[in-house]
PDB file of C-alpha atoms and ligand atoms in Angstrom:
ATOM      1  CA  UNK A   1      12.943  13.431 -11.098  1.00  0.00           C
ATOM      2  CA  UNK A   2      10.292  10.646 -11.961  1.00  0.00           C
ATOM      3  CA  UNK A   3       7.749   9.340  -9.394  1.00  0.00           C
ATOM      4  CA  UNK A   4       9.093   5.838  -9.157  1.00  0.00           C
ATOM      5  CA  UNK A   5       7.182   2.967  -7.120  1.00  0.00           C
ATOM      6  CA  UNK A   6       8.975   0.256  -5.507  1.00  0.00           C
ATOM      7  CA  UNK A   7       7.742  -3.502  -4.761  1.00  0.00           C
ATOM      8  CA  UNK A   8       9.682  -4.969  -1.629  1.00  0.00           C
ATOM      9  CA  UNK A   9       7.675  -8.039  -1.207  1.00  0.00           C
ATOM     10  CA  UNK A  10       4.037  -8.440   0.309  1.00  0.00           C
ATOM     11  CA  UNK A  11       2.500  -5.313   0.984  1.00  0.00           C
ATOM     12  CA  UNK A  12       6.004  -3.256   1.305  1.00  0.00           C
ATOM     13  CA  UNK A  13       6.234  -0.218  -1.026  1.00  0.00           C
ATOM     14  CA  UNK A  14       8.170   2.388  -1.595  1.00  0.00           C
ATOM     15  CA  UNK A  15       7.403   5.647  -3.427  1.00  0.00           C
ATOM     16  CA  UNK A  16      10.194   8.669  -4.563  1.00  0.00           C
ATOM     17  CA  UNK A  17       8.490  11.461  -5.553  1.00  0.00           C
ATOM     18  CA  UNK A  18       9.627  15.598  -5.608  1.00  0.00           C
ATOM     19  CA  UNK A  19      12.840  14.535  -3.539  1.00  0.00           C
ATOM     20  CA  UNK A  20      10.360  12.723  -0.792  1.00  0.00           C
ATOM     21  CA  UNK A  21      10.744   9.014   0.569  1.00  0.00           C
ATOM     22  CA  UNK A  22       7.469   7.553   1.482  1.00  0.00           C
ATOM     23  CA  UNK A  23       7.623   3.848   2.938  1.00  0.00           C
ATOM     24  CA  UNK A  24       4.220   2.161   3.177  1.00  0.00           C
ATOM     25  CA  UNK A  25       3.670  -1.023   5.269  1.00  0.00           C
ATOM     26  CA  UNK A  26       7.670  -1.594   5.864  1.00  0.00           C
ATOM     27  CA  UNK A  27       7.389  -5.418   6.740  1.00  0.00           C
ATOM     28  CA  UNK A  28      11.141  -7.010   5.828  1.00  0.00           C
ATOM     29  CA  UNK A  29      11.877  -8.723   9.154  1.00  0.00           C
ATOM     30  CA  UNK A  30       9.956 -11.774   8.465  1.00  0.00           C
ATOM     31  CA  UNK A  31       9.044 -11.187   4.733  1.00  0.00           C
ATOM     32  CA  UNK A  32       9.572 -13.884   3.445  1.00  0.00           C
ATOM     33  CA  UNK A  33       9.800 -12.141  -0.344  1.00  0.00           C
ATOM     34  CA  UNK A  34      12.004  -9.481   0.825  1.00  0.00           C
ATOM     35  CA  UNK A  35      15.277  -9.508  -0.958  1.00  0.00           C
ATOM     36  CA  UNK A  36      16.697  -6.476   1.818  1.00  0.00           C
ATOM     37  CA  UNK A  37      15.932  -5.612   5.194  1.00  0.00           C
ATOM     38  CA  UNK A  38      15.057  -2.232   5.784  1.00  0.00           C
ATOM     39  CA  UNK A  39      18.238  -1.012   7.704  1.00  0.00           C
ATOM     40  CA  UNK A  40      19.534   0.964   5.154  1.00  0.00           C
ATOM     41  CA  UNK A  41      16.289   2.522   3.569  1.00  0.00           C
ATOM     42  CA  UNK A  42      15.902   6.473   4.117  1.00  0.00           C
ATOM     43  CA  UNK A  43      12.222   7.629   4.351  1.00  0.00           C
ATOM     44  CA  UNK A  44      10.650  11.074   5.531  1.00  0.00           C
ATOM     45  CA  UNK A  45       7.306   9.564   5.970  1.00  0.00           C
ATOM     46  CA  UNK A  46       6.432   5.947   6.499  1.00  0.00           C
ATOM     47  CA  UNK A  47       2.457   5.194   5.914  1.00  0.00           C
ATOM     48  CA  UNK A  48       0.688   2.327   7.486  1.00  0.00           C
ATOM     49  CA  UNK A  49      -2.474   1.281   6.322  1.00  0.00           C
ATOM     50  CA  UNK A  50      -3.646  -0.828   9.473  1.00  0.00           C
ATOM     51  CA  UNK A  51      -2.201  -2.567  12.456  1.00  0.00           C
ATOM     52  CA  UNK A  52      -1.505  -5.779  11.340  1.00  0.00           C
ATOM     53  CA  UNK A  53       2.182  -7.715  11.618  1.00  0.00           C
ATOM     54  CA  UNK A  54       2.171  -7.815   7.977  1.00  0.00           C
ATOM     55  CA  UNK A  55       2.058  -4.216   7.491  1.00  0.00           C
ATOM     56  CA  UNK A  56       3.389  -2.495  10.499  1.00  0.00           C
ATOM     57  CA  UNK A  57       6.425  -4.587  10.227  1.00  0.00           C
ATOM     58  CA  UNK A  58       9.727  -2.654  11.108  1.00  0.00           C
ATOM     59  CA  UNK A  59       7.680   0.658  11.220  1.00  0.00           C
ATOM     60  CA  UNK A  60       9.099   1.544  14.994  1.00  0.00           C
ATOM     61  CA  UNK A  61      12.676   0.715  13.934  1.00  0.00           C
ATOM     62  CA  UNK A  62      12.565   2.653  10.694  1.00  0.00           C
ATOM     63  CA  UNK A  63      11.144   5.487  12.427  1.00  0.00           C
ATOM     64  CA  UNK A  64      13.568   5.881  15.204  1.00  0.00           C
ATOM     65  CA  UNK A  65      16.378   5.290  12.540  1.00  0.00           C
ATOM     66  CA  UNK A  66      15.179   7.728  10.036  1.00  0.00           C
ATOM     67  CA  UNK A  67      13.233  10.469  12.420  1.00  0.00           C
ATOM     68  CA  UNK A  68      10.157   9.573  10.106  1.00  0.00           C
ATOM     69  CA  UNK A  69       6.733  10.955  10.552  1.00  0.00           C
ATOM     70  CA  UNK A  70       4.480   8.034  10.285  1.00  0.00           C
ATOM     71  CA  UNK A  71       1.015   8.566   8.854  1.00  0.00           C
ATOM     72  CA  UNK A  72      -1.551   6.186   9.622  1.00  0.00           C
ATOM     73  CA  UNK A  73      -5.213   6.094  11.526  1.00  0.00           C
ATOM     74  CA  UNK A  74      -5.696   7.616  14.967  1.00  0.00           C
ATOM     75  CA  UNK A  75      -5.258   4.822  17.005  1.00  0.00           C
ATOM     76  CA  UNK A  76      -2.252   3.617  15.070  1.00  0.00           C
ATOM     77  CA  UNK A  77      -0.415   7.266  15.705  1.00  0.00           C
ATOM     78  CA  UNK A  78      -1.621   7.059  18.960  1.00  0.00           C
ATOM     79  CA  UNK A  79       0.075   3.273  19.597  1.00  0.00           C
ATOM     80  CA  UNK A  80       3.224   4.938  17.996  1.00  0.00           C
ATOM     81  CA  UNK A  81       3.316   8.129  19.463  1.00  0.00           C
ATOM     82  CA  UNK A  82       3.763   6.179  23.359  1.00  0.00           C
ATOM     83  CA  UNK A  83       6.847   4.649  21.384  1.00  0.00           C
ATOM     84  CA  UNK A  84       8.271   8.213  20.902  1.00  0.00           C
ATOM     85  CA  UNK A  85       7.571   8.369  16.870  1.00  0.00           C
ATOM     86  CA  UNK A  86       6.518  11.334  15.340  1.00  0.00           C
ATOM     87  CA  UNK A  87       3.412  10.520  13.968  1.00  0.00           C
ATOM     88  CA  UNK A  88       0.121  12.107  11.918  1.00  0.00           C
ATOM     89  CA  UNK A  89      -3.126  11.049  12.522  1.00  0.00           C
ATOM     90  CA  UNK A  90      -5.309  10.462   9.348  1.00  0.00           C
ATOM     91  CA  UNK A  91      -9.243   9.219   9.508  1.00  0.00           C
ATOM     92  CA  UNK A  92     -11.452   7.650   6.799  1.00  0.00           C
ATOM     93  CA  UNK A  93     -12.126   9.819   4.268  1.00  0.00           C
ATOM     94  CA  UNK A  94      -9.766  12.366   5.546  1.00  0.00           C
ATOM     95  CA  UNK A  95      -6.924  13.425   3.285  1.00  0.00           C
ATOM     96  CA  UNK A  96      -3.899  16.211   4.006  1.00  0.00           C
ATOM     97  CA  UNK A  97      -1.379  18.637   2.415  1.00  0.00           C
ATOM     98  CA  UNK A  98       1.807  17.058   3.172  1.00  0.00           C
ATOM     99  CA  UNK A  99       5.249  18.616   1.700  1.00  0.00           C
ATOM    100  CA  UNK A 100       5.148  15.412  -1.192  1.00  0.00           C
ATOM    101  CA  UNK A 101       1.353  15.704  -1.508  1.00  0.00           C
ATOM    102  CA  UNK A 102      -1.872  15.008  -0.955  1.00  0.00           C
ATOM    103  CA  UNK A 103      -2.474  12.034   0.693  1.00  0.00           C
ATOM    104  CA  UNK A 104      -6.358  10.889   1.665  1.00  0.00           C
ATOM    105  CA  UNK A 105      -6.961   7.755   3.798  1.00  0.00           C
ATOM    106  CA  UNK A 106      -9.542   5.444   2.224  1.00  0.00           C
ATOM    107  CA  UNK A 107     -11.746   2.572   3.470  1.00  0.00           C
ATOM    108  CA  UNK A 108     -10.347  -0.678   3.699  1.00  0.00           C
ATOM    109  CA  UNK A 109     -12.942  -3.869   4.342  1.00  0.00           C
ATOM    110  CA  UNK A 110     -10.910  -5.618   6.851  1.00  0.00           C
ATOM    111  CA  UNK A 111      -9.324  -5.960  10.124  1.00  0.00           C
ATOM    112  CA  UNK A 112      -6.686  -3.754  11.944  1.00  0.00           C
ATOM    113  CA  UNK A 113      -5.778  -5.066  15.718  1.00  0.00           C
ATOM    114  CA  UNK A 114      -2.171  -4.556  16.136  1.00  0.00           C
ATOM    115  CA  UNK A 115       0.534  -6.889  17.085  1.00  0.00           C
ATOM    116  CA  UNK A 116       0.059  -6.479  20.700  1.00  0.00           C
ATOM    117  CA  UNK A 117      -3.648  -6.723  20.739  1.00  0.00           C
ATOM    118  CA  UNK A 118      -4.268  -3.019  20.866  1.00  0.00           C
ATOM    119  CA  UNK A 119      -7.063  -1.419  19.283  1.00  0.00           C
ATOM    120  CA  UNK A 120      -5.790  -0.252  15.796  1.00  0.00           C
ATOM    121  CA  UNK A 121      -8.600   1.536  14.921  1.00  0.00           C
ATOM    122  CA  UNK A 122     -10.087   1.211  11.396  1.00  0.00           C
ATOM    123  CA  UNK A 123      -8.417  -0.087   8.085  1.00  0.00           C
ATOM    124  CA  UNK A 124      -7.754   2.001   5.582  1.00  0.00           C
ATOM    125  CA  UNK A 125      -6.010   2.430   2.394  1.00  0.00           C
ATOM    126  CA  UNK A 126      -4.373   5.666   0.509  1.00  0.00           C
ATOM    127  CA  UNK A 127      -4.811   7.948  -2.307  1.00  0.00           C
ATOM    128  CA  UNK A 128      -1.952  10.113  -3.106  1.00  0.00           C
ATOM    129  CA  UNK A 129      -1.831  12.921  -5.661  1.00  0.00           C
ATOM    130  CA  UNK A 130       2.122  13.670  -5.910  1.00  0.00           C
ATOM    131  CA  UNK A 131       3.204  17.415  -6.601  1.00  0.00           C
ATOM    132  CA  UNK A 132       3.905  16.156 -10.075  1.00  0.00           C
ATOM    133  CA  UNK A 133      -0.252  15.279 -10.463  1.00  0.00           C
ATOM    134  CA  UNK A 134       0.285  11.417 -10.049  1.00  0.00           C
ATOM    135  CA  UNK A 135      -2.403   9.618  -8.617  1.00  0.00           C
ATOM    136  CA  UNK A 136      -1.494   6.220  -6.805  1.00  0.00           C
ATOM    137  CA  UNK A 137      -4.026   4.201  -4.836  1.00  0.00           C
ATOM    138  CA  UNK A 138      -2.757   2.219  -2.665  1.00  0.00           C
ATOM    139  CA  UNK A 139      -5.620  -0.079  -1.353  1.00  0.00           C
ATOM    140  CA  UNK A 140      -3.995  -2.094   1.553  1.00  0.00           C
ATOM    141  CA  UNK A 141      -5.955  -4.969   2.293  1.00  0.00           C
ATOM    142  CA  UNK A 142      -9.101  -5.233   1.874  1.00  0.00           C
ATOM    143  CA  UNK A 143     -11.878  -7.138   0.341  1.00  0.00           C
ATOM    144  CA  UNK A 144     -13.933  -5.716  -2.855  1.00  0.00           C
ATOM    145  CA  UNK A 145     -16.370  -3.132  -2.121  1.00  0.00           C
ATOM    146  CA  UNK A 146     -18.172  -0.947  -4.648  1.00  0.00           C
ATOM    147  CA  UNK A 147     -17.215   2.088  -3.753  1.00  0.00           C
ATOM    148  CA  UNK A 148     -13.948   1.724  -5.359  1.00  0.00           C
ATOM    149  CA  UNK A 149     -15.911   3.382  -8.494  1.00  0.00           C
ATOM    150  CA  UNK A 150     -15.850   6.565  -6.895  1.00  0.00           C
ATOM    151  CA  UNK A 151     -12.286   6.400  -6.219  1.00  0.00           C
ATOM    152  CA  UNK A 152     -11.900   5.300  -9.628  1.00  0.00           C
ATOM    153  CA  UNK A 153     -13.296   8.613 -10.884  1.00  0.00           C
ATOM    154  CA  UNK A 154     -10.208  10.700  -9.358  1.00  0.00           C
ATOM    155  CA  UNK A 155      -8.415   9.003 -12.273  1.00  0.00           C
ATOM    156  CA  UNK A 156      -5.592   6.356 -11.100  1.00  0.00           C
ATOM    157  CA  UNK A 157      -2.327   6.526 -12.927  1.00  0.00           C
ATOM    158  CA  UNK A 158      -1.180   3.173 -10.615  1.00  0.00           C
ATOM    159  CA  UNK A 159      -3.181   1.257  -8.299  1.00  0.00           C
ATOM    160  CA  UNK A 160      -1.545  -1.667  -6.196  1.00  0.00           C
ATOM    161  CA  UNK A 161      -3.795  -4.186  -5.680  1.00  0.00           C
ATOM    162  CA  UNK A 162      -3.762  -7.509  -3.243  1.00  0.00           C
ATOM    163  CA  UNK A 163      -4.605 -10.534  -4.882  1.00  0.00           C
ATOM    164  CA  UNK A 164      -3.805 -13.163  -2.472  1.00  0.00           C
ATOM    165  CA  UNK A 165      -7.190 -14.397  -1.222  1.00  0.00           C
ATOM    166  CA  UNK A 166      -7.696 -15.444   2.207  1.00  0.00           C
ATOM    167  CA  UNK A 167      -7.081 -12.423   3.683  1.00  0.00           C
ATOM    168  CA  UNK A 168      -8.366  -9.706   1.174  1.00  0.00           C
ATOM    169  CA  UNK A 169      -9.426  -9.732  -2.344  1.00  0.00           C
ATOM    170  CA  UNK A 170      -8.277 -13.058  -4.488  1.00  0.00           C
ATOM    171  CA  UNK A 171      -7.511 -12.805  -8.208  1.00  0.00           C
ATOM    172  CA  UNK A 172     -11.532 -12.400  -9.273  1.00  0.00           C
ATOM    173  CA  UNK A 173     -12.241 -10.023  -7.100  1.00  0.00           C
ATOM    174  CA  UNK A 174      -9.603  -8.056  -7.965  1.00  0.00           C
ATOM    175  CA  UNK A 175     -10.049  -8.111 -11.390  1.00  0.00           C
ATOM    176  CA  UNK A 176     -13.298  -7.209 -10.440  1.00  0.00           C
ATOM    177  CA  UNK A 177     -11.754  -3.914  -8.641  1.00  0.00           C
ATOM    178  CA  UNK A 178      -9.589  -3.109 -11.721  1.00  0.00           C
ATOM    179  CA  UNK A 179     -13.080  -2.786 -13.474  1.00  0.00           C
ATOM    180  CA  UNK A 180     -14.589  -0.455 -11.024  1.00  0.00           C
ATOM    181  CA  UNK A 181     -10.937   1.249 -10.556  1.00  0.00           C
ATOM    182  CA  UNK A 182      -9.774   1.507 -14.062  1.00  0.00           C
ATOM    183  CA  UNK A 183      -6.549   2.516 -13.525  1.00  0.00           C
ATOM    184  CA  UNK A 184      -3.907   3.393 -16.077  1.00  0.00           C
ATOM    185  CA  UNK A 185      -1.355   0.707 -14.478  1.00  0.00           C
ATOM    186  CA  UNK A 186      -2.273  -2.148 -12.101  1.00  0.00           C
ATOM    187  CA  UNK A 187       0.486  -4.165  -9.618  1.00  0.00           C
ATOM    188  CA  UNK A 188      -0.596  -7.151  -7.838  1.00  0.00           C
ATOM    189  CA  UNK A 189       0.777  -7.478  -4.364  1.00  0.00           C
ATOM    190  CA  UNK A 190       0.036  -9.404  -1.210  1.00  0.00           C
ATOM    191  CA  UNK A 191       0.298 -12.562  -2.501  1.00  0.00           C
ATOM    192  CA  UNK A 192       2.514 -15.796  -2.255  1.00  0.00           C
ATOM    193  CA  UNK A 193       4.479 -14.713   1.089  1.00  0.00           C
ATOM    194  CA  UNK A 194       2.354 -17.323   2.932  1.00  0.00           C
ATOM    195  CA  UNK A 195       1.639 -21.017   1.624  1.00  0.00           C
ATOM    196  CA  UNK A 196      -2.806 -19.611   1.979  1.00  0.00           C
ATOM    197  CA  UNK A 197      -2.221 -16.895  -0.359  1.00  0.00           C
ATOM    198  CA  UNK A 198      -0.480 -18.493  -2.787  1.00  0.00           C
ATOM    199  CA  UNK A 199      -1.446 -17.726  -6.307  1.00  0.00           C
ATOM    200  CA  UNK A 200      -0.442 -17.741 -10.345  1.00  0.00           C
ATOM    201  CA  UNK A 201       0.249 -13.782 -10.989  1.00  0.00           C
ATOM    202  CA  UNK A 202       0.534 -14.995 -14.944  1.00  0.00           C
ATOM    203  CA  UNK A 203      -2.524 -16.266 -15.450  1.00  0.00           C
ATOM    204  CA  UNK A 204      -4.314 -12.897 -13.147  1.00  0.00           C
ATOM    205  CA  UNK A 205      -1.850 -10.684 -15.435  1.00  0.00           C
ATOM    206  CA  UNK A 206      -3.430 -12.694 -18.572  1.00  0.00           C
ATOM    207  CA  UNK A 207      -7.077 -12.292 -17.417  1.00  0.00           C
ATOM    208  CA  UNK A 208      -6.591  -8.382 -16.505  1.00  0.00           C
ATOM    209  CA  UNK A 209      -5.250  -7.653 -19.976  1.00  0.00           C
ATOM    210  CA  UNK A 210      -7.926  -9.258 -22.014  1.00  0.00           C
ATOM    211  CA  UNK A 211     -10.816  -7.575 -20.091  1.00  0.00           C
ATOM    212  CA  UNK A 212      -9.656  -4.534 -19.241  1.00  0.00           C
ATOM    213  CA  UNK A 213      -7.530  -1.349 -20.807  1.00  0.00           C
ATOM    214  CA  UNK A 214      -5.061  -1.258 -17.500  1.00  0.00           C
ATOM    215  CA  UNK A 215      -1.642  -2.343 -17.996  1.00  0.00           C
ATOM    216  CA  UNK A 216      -0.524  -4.746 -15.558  1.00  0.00           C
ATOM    217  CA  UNK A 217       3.006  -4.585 -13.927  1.00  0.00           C
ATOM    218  CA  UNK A 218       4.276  -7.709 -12.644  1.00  0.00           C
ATOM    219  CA  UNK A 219       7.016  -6.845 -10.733  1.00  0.00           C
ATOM    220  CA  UNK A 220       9.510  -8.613  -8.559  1.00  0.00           C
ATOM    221  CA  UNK A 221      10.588  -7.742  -4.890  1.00  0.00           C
ATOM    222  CA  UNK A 222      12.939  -4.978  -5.319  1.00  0.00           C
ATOM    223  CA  UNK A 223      12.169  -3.742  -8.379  1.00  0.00           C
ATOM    224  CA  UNK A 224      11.288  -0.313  -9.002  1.00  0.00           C
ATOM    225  CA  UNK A 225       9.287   1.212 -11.617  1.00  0.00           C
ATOM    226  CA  UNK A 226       8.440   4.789 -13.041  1.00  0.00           C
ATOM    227  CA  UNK A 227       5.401   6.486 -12.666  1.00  0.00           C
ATOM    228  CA  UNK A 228       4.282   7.562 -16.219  1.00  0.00           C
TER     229      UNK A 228
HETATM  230 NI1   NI B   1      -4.060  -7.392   7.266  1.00  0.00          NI
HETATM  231 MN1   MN B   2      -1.822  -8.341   5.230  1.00  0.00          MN
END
């Protein structure tokens, strides 16, 4: 069976791989994109790259549906473990073995408080190398920094990208970040679910093509794609 990648909408993702159903940032209640809610979605894991609304989104329900083991920062896990979710605890720079992978946690320039005002720790973002040798970065949100060179150099097979502005990176800087990221395949996400990150994916699609080698995906909410 084929990696595949999934778009829900905003940040939402899924990700198949080796028999494994990752969620990451599992916001449908309120997504405006979201063509499902997430009632009927198995996962084993469910990663969250910070605390915002946006991206914990139904984590707590999926959880207690599924029996999930979320993987997220410290203070996240910590926020969800008091809820009664299994949970993992990842850090910066940190990465782990997990059954479906390895999965690091990577900086993220941005914020993190959670929906309640608790501390949610740091932002962060995630590199996983799948048991088949896929490599997907998954940047969450987060403004351009340099260092996405050095993640570059692990060799990306499919980075998803935000490109709303506003919040994170908007379509220059992100084009900037498929420079320094040269990944095989590119997906913009985090864009047009609220009226201040509204943007033209054609015309970012157009501009990624002619200046770099990285095939862009434009995808739709819902649809999936495989990991080649
Ligand atoms: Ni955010
Ligand atoms: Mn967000």
């Amino acid at each position: 069976m084929p990696t595949t990648f999934t778009w829900y909408g905003h940040a939402a993702i899924g990700i198949s791989t080796s028999g494994f159903n990752l969620l990451i940032d599992p916001f449908f209640k309120g997504n405006s994109q979201a063509t499902q809610d997430s009632s009927s979605l198995p996962a084993d894991y469910i990663l969250v790259t910070h605390g915002h609304g946006d991206h914990v989104g139904d984590t707590v329900e999926i959880a207690k549906r599924t029996g999930a083991t979320v993987i997220s920062n410290a203070e996240i896990c910590n926020w969800l473990a008091r809820k009664e979710i299994k949970v993992h605890g990842l850090h910066l720079g940190g990465g782990f073995h997990f059954p479906f992978g390895y999965l690091k946690m990577t900086f993220a320039l941005h914020g993190s408080a959670l929906p309640d005002g608790s501390n949610g720790g740091n932002p962060g973002g995630f590199l996983l190398t799948t048991l088949d040798g896929k490599k997907i970065y998954l940047a969450g949100d987060t403004g351009l920094f340099g260092d996405m060179q050095l993640i570059g150099q692990e060799g990306i097979d499919l980075a998803a990208l935000p490109i709303g502005d506003n919040y994170t990176m908007g379509p220059d800087d992100a084009l900037r970040a498929v420079k320094l990221l040269q990944p095989a395949v590119v997906v913009p996400i985090h864009y047009n679910t609220f009226p201040v990150i509204q943007q033209d994916p054609a015309s970012w699609v157009k501009h990624v093509s002619q200046e770099t080698n990285t095939k862009v995906i434009l995808m739709k909410p819902g649809d999936t794609i495989e990991i080649e």
